[in-house]
Amino acid sequence: MSPPQKAIVLRVEKTSIHDGAGLRTVVFLKGCPLSCRWCSTPEGQADTVELGLSKHKCDECRICVDVCPEACFSTDIDGSCSLDRRECTYCLACVETCPRSAIQVYGREMTDRQVIELISRDEIFYFHSDGGVTISGGECLAQAAFVQSVLKECRTRGIATALETSLLAPWQALALVVPHLTSLYVDIKHSDSRTHRELTGVGNERIWENLIRLDRLDQELPVVIRIPLIPGLNDSDANLRQTLERISPLKKVQSIELLPYHRLGVATYADLGREYALKDLHPPSPDYLREREDFLRAQNTAIPVTIAG
Amino acid sequence: MKLVMDKNRRISDQSYYMKRINRLKQRVISTRPEMDLENARILTHAFKQSQGEPLVVQKARAFKLQCQEKTIRIWDDELIVGCSGSKIRGGILCADTCWSVLNDELDTISERPYDPFYLDSDDRKLFEQEIKPFWKGRSNYEQWLAQIPDDTKALRDTGVIYINRKAVRGFGETTAGYEWLVREGLEGIESKIKARREELDLTRPGDYEKDYYLKSLLLVADGIRILASRYGREAEMMAAAESDPSRRDELLEISRICNRVPAQPASSFREALQSLYFYQTCIFMEQNAASYNPGRMDQYLWPYFQNDLASGALTTEQAQELLGCLWVKFSEPCLFQDEVTAEFAAGYPMFQNVCVGGVDDAGRDAVNDLSYMIVQATMDVQLYQPSLSVRYSLAKNPNKFLRKIVELISLGTGFPAFHNDDIGIRMLMNKGIPLKEALNWNPCGCVETNLEGRLRHFTALADINLGFVIEFALLNGVNRRTGQQVSLSTGNPDNFADFDEFLGAVKQQFSYITKAVVKGNHVIDEVCMNRPCPALSLTFKECIENAKDYAWGGAKYNTGNGIILIGVADLINSVAAVKHVVYETGQATMAELVQALDDDFAGHEELLKQCREAPKYGNDDPQVDRLVGDLFTFFADEIERYESKFGTMTPGILPVSGNTPFGLEVGALPSGRKAWRPLADGVSPSGGTDRLGPGAVLKSVSQICHDRFVQGTLLNLKVEPEMLRDENGIQQLMALLKSMCSLGVYHVQFNVIDQKKLIAAQQNPDEHRGLLVRVAGYTAYFTELGKDVQDEIIGRTVVREISAS
């Protein structure tokens, strides 16, 4: 038996009806090379364990101030506690003692075997729904050896496998995991590399290279392209048309899903002590979403377009 | 999904028949429940006249007199007629069973918080001057109060068990032989009774008793015939005075039908419905009780429906209208019960359980067109009755049927109760019923198991408060509230050497309480010998064959009564928390834990947090779920250890709403539940402790061996509307239900979290602590989210409803 692989797992969502066919177990790994301005899971970006402090749960009991050996906690002018993460050693004394559970830890180290057992527990749901496991993130390809080990074992157990990725990873990482996949979800943020860099912090050349190379593989692998639809940032006619033009020739792409912008992750930024970049952006209206969907459909590609999320 | 549903609803709303249904429904909704003492007055009068006769003959004569004298009313727009009393929404007092509950509540019953009944001053006078004086000292309830064993009483009086229910009302919890009555009519049944009577030899010891018993059956049959024909005459008279020609025709048809059924075999679908409903009102008239279950209507009405359709006598839409009319009738009567019992099962719950689906007695797929129409009737009418149950056979029933069920679930009415057919069959077999007949089982009441016209027992004789099982193990048998020793001394918990000793104490406490319940059971069984029910027994073939009443064990199958466990999750989580906090992590000593519980965790916030963070049932966590199988096998074994005169005692897990009043008696628990609060319902996780969605709940719940809890197990699941908003969601809910069946879970019903509930939770967070919602790739407690995110989620619910319709 190969030595156990380890990864920082952000969370495992069970019987999910998103991120793949059927009822799924979705394993979110921590760590992402992108930092999309709209990211709704900022707690997935860092590849380490992190602490979150929910100020609205804090009742100013100051127990954290007392228990933290590194004196990371202090009291704000308004009486609530605040956290300086710089000296934190992740001893988790504060998490264990906070009576209001206002402090939580994002991520825990798990072995591949632990994750596989967790996935296996829901086999009955996969069976009845044609579901399976989806590895997501963060960017799960950053921990490719771990992902490979999990997916490979899942396949031997007859569990369908999917991956959700930005494709921003060395080809070697992809080469490790792709043979063990039954489907693939690729997030495309923008077609233009300069804008991509503005919005996510990195250019998109490698993403497209990987996508094209993947498409040439001699392996049956349905690919779904997912485009987060962020009003004013990547939803222009020009960008959508260009994205579609680049996707159209790809043989493995089965469909395009539009993921409407939402603000459900906003509170997490505050918990992490971070600023949210798009403070004033409103989620798009249903009418607007339908209009964008219609626009893409009108481009006469053979690829079906749907709104997901 | 919404699209499909709305389309269905639109079709229904536009249908001409919905106009009538909506008018009928409106009348029920706008009528205030009242006490109805007419039956009690006639019963009293009849008993005075028949003094000296055997009790069952007195009962039968009284029943017949009720049929002859009671008020007959046919209300506007009705197609199916009949009423147990004189009022649309009457609570019927059966004075021979229990008159004193009304006596105790004369001043309060009109205004009491749970299930008030308006009592007018004339009725009050009638009660005080005629009814009470005659029945004082004669009712079953008084017999019970005089005979209850001391230890049973001590536990009853402190909320450890609830056992009065069967003494304050009649049998119920049974499925009469509707099919037989509809098929052969009273005339067929009477000829069987007469033939049996012919066989008797009055010189032979025992035959005299049989003879007068069979005579009483003939008296009730006669009464039912008279009652129906009085409706026939009333309809005829109303027709003569009716100016609207179409209503006149309807009344004439009602008259024709009432003159035919249930006296004669039903010859059409409509006659069959009328026949069974007359009988339904009659057995309720005989004994006020919950859950007289019409059972497998899609099976026994199918031949009539099919014939009428083939002959052109009936269209599908007319049949749908008739079902709707019947559904409204089922919602009229109101269960009369005392204040305390009402708290345990609030909402005037009649629990007339109608069942569709499953397999037939050859094990084949039993779903037919009528199955769909019965589900549709519940979607059309959307009243609280009948209780609609589904028997879903994973192997045999089609996906189309499952989908129809999901459409009903998505309406958010809480219907149907979804039952795993294979487990239901096994439960019946575990009650001692052979497979061939068990295949024909039907759900009873809320989730209990039953068999048409053949089975006698109380499915829920008494409830055991599992919260106390923990409390007593930690307090050496002392009640925390009163400080009195009411249960067994199982030792000072500080001295338990290890977890096994603690678990041993828990088991001993359970055994002690069970024993006290069984003693009480035997008293109730004995008291019930004085409560014959000839109108109900009439459709139990073996009651005729044996010339022995249902009450006396005349039915083909008899089993011991049901003992119901309440607070399952509280018990499991408490045991797991003691294990984790005291014996595994050493976060607290037993003494510290007991002290914290005594203080309701005040000043012990850290320990409260540790208790709450200990492994919890409902998360597919082997650390806690591993305990479940052993404990519940022990509980089932312990209950089944006891025999009664009717057979082995039977376990079940099905609080109606008893988890609330029970919880108010129990102090803080190691699970982290604070004192004097409701316990968890059924086999569901405690509110606010399941964090991983429905799949994890089902996995944990499947650790209980459901088949052994033969009186049924009840699971409530909350479902977010997002699950039901599109085609994928529908398909996944179907898959989830199939998975549940594969896991061997017996029952589930769904509560759809709509926007209204979310807004209510935002405004009153304390009352909605356990409300879980999916946020972005994870689930969280709605009330713990910041207001912005709450608003966003509320908005999401709206947006999706708009976008989908």
Coordinates of C-alpha atoms in Angstrom, one line a residue, chain B residues 57-397:
Chain B
V57 CA -76.8 -5.4 24.0
Q58 CA -77.2 -2.2 25.9
K59 CA -74.5 -0.6 23.7
A60 CA -76.1 -2.0 20.6
R61 CA -79.6 -0.7 21.5
A62 CA -78.1 2.7 22.4
F63 CA -76.4 2.8 19.0
K64 CA -79.6 1.9 17.2
L65 CA -81.5 4.6 19.1
Q66 CA -78.8 7.1 18.1
C67 CA -79.3 6.1 14.5
Q68 CA -83.1 6.5 14.9
E69 CA -83.1 9.8 16.7
K70 CA -80.0 11.7 15.9
T71 CA -80.2 14.9 13.9
I72 CA -80.0 14.4 10.1
R73 CA -78.5 17.2 8.2
I74 CA -77.5 17.5 4.5
W75 CA -75.5 20.6 3.9
D76 CA -75.4 22.7 0.7
D77 CA -73.3 21.3 -2.2
E78 CA -72.7 18.0 -0.6
L79 CA -72.6 14.9 -2.7
I80 CA -71.3 12.5 0.0
V81 CA -73.4 12.9 3.1
G82 CA -73.3 11.8 6.8
C83 CA -72.3 13.1 10.2
S84 CA -71.6 11.3 13.4
G85 CA -73.3 14.0 15.5
S86 CA -75.5 17.0 14.9
K87 CA -72.9 19.6 14.1
I88 CA -70.5 19.9 11.2
R89 CA -67.4 20.1 13.4
G90 CA -68.5 18.4 16.6
G91 CA -66.5 16.9 19.4
I92 CA -68.4 13.8 20.5
L93 CA -68.6 12.8 24.1
C94 CA -68.8 9.1 24.7
A95 CA -70.1 9.2 28.3
D96 CA -69.8 5.5 28.9
T97 CA -66.0 5.7 28.2
C98 CA -65.3 9.0 30.0
W99 CA -67.6 11.8 31.0
S100 CA -65.4 13.3 33.6
V101 CA -62.9 15.0 31.3
L102 CA -65.7 17.3 30.2
N103 CA -66.7 17.7 33.8
D104 CA -63.2 18.8 34.7
E105 CA -63.1 21.4 31.9
L106 CA -66.6 22.8 31.8
D107 CA -65.4 26.3 32.5
T108 CA -62.3 26.1 30.2
I109 CA -63.0 23.9 27.3
S110 CA -64.4 26.7 25.1
E111 CA -61.2 28.7 25.5
R112 CA -58.4 26.2 26.3
P113 CA -55.1 26.7 24.4
Y114 CA -55.0 23.3 22.7
D115 CA -58.1 22.2 20.6
P116 CA -60.9 24.3 22.3
F117 CA -64.5 23.2 21.8
Y118 CA -67.3 25.6 22.2
L119 CA -69.8 24.5 24.8
D120 CA -73.1 26.3 24.9
S121 CA -75.1 26.8 28.0
D122 CA -77.9 24.4 27.1
D123 CA -75.5 21.6 26.4
R124 CA -73.8 22.4 29.7
K125 CA -77.1 22.0 31.5
L126 CA -77.8 18.8 29.7
F127 CA -74.5 17.5 30.8
E128 CA -74.8 18.5 34.4
Q129 CA -78.4 17.4 34.8
E130 CA -78.7 14.3 32.7
I131 CA -75.5 12.9 31.5
K132 CA -73.2 13.2 34.5
P133 CA -75.6 12.0 37.1
F134 CA -76.3 8.7 35.2
W135 CA -72.7 7.9 34.3
K136 CA -71.0 8.8 37.5
G137 CA -69.3 5.7 38.8
R138 CA -69.9 3.7 35.6
S139 CA -67.4 4.9 33.0
N140 CA -64.3 3.1 31.9
Y141 CA -62.1 6.0 32.9
E142 CA -63.3 5.8 36.5
Q143 CA -62.5 2.0 36.5
W144 CA -59.0 2.8 35.3
L145 CA -58.4 5.5 37.9
A146 CA -59.6 3.1 40.6
Q147 CA -57.3 0.3 39.5
I148 CA -54.1 2.0 38.2
P149 CA -51.1 0.3 40.0
D150 CA -49.2 2.5 42.4
D151 CA -45.9 2.5 40.6
T152 CA -47.6 3.2 37.2
K153 CA -49.4 6.1 38.9
A154 CA -46.2 7.5 40.4
L155 CA -44.6 7.6 36.9
R156 CA -47.7 8.9 35.2
D157 CA -48.1 11.7 37.7
T158 CA -44.6 13.0 37.1
G159 CA -44.6 12.9 33.3
V160 CA -42.4 9.8 33.0
I161 CA -45.1 8.0 31.1
Y162 CA -48.4 8.9 29.5
I163 CA -50.9 6.2 29.8
N164 CA -54.4 7.7 30.3
R165 CA -55.1 8.1 26.6
K166 CA -56.9 4.8 26.0
A167 CA -59.1 5.3 29.1
V168 CA -60.4 8.7 28.0
R169 CA -61.5 7.7 24.6
G170 CA -62.5 4.6 22.6
F171 CA -60.5 2.1 20.6
G172 CA -59.6 3.7 17.3
E173 CA -56.2 2.7 15.9
T174 CA -57.8 0.2 13.8
T175 CA -58.9 -0.5 10.2
A176 CA -62.4 -1.8 10.0
G177 CA -63.5 -4.2 7.2
Y178 CA -64.7 -1.4 4.9
E179 CA -64.0 -3.5 1.8
W180 CA -66.3 -6.3 3.0
L181 CA -69.1 -3.9 3.9
V182 CA -68.9 -2.1 0.6
R183 CA -68.8 -5.3 -1.4
E184 CA -71.5 -7.3 0.4
G185 CA -73.6 -4.6 2.1
L186 CA -75.2 -5.0 5.5
E187 CA -77.4 -7.7 4.0
G188 CA -74.4 -9.9 3.3
I189 CA -73.0 -9.4 6.7
E190 CA -76.4 -9.9 8.4
S191 CA -76.9 -13.2 6.6
K192 CA -73.5 -14.4 7.9
I193 CA -74.5 -13.4 11.5
K194 CA -77.8 -15.1 11.2
A195 CA -76.2 -18.3 9.8
R196 CA -73.8 -18.3 12.7
R197 CA -76.6 -17.7 15.1
E198 CA -78.4 -20.7 13.7
E199 CA -75.5 -22.9 14.6
L200 CA -75.8 -22.1 18.3
D201 CA -77.5 -24.4 20.8
L202 CA -78.8 -22.5 23.7
T203 CA -78.6 -25.6 26.0
R204 CA -74.8 -25.6 25.4
P205 CA -72.7 -23.6 28.0
G206 CA -71.3 -20.4 26.4
D207 CA -73.8 -20.3 23.5
Y208 CA -76.1 -18.0 25.3
E209 CA -73.4 -15.3 25.5
K210 CA -72.7 -15.9 21.8
D211 CA -76.3 -15.5 21.0
Y212 CA -76.8 -12.2 22.6
Y213 CA -73.6 -11.0 21.2
L214 CA -74.7 -11.9 17.7
K215 CA -78.1 -10.3 18.5
S216 CA -76.2 -7.1 19.3
L217 CA -74.5 -7.1 16.0
L218 CA -77.8 -7.4 14.2
L219 CA -79.1 -4.5 16.2
V220 CA -76.2 -2.3 15.1
A221 CA -76.6 -3.4 11.5
D222 CA -80.3 -2.5 11.7
G223 CA -79.3 0.9 13.2
I224 CA -76.9 1.7 10.3
R225 CA -79.6 0.8 7.7
I226 CA -82.1 3.0 9.5
L227 CA -79.6 5.9 9.7
A228 CA -78.9 5.7 5.9
S229 CA -82.5 5.6 5.0
R230 CA -83.2 8.6 7.1
Y231 CA -80.6 10.5 5.0
G232 CA -82.5 9.1 2.0
R233 CA -85.8 10.6 3.2
E234 CA -84.1 13.9 4.2
A235 CA -82.6 14.2 0.7
E236 CA -85.9 13.4 -0.9
M237 CA -87.7 16.1 1.2
M238 CA -85.0 18.6 0.4
A239 CA -85.3 17.8 -3.3
A240 CA -89.1 18.5 -3.1
A241 CA -88.4 21.9 -1.7
E242 CA -85.4 22.7 -3.9
S243 CA -85.9 25.3 -6.6
D244 CA -82.5 24.9 -8.4
P245 CA -83.1 22.0 -10.8
S246 CA -79.5 20.8 -10.9
R247 CA -79.3 20.6 -7.0
R248 CA -82.7 18.9 -7.0
D249 CA -81.3 16.2 -9.2
E250 CA -78.2 15.9 -7.0
L251 CA -80.5 15.5 -3.9
L252 CA -82.6 12.9 -5.6
E253 CA -79.4 10.9 -6.5
I254 CA -78.3 11.2 -2.9
S255 CA -81.6 9.9 -1.8
R256 CA -81.5 7.0 -4.2
I257 CA -78.0 6.1 -3.0
C258 CA -78.7 6.4 0.7
N259 CA -81.7 4.1 0.3
R260 CA -79.3 1.5 -1.3
V261 CA -76.1 1.6 0.7
P262 CA -74.7 0.4 3.0
A263 CA -77.7 -1.9 3.2
Q264 CA -77.0 -3.4 -0.2
P265 CA -73.7 -4.1 -2.0
A266 CA -72.4 -1.0 -3.7
S267 CA -73.0 -1.0 -7.4
S268 CA -71.0 2.0 -8.3
F269 CA -67.9 4.0 -7.3
R270 CA -70.1 6.7 -5.7
E271 CA -72.2 4.2 -3.8
A272 CA -69.0 2.6 -2.6
L273 CA -67.7 6.0 -1.3
Q274 CA -71.1 6.7 0.4
S275 CA -71.3 3.3 1.9
L276 CA -67.8 3.5 3.5
Y277 CA -68.4 7.0 4.7
F278 CA -71.7 6.1 6.4
Y279 CA -69.9 3.3 8.2
Q280 CA -67.0 5.7 9.1
T281 CA -69.5 8.1 10.9
C282 CA -71.1 5.1 12.6
I283 CA -68.0 3.7 14.2
F284 CA -66.9 7.2 15.3
M285 CA -70.4 7.7 16.7
E286 CA -70.1 4.5 18.7
Q287 CA -66.7 5.5 20.2
N288 CA -65.0 8.8 19.9
A289 CA -61.4 7.9 19.0
A290 CA -58.6 8.7 16.7
S291 CA -57.5 6.7 13.7
Y292 CA -60.3 4.7 12.2
N293 CA -58.4 4.2 9.0
P294 CA -60.1 3.8 5.7
G295 CA -56.9 2.1 4.5
R296 CA -56.2 0.9 1.0
M297 CA -58.8 2.8 -0.9
D298 CA -57.0 2.6 -4.2
Q299 CA -57.3 -1.2 -3.9
Y300 CA -60.8 -1.9 -2.7
L301 CA -62.5 0.9 -4.7
W302 CA -60.6 0.0 -7.9
P303 CA -63.2 -2.5 -9.3
Y304 CA -66.0 0.1 -8.9
F305 CA -64.0 2.8 -10.5
Q306 CA -63.0 0.6 -13.4
N307 CA -66.5 -0.6 -14.0
D308 CA -68.0 2.8 -14.0
L309 CA -65.4 4.2 -16.3
A310 CA -65.9 1.3 -18.7
S311 CA -69.6 1.6 -18.7
G312 CA -69.5 5.3 -19.2
A313 CA -71.4 5.9 -15.9
L314 CA -68.6 8.0 -14.6
T315 CA -65.9 10.3 -16.0
T316 CA -62.5 10.6 -14.4
E317 CA -63.3 14.2 -13.5
Q318 CA -66.5 13.2 -11.7
A319 CA -64.6 10.6 -9.8
Q320 CA -62.1 13.2 -8.8
E321 CA -64.9 15.5 -7.6
L322 CA -66.4 12.7 -5.5
L323 CA -63.1 12.0 -3.9
G324 CA -62.7 15.7 -3.1
C325 CA -66.2 15.7 -1.5
L326 CA -65.3 12.8 0.6
W327 CA -62.0 14.4 1.6
V328 CA -63.8 17.4 2.9
K329 CA -66.2 15.1 4.9
F330 CA -63.1 13.4 6.5
S331 CA -62.0 16.9 7.7
E332 CA -65.3 17.7 9.5
P333 CA -65.2 15.6 12.7
C334 CA -63.0 16.7 15.5
L335 CA -61.4 14.4 18.0
F336 CA -62.6 15.3 21.5
Q337 CA -60.0 14.7 24.1
D338 CA -59.0 16.2 27.4
E339 CA -56.7 19.1 27.7
V340 CA -53.6 17.0 28.5
T341 CA -54.1 14.5 25.7
A342 CA -54.8 17.4 23.3
E343 CA -51.3 18.7 24.2
F344 CA -49.8 15.3 23.2
A345 CA -51.7 15.3 19.9
A346 CA -52.9 18.8 19.0
G347 CA -55.1 19.8 16.1
Y348 CA -58.3 17.8 16.6
P349 CA -56.4 14.9 15.0
M350 CA -58.7 12.3 13.6
F351 CA -55.9 10.4 11.8
Q352 CA -58.2 8.7 9.3
N353 CA -55.4 7.2 7.4
V354 CA -55.9 6.6 3.7
C355 CA -53.3 4.6 1.9
V356 CA -52.2 4.3 -1.7
G357 CA -49.5 2.2 -3.5
G358 CA -47.5 -0.7 -2.4
V359 CA -47.9 -4.3 -3.5
D360 CA -51.0 -6.5 -3.7
D361 CA -51.5 -9.8 -2.0
A362 CA -49.6 -11.6 -4.7
G363 CA -46.6 -9.2 -4.2
R364 CA -47.3 -7.4 -7.5
D365 CA -47.2 -3.6 -8.1
A366 CA -50.5 -2.4 -6.7
V367 CA -50.4 1.2 -8.1
N368 CA -53.3 2.0 -10.4
D369 CA -55.0 5.1 -11.8
L370 CA -57.0 5.5 -8.6
S371 CA -53.7 5.7 -6.6
Y372 CA -52.8 8.9 -8.6
M373 CA -56.3 10.3 -8.2
I374 CA -56.3 9.8 -4.4
V375 CA -53.0 11.7 -4.2
Q376 CA -54.5 14.4 -6.5
A377 CA -57.5 14.7 -4.1
T378 CA -55.1 15.6 -1.3
M379 CA -53.4 18.1 -3.6
D380 CA -56.8 19.6 -4.5
V381 CA -58.4 19.8 -1.1
Q382 CA -55.4 20.5 1.1
L383 CA -57.2 20.1 4.4
Y384 CA -55.8 18.3 7.4
Q385 CA -57.7 15.1 6.7
P386 CA -57.6 12.4 5.6
S387 CA -54.1 11.5 6.6
L388 CA -52.6 10.4 3.3
S389 CA -50.1 7.7 3.4
V390 CA -48.1 6.1 0.7
R391 CA -46.8 2.6 0.7
Y392 CA -43.8 2.8 -1.6
S393 CA -42.4 -0.5 -2.9
L394 CA -38.9 0.2 -4.1
A395 CA -38.8 -2.9 -6.2
K396 CA -42.3 -2.8 -7.6
N397 CA -43.8 0.7 -7.8

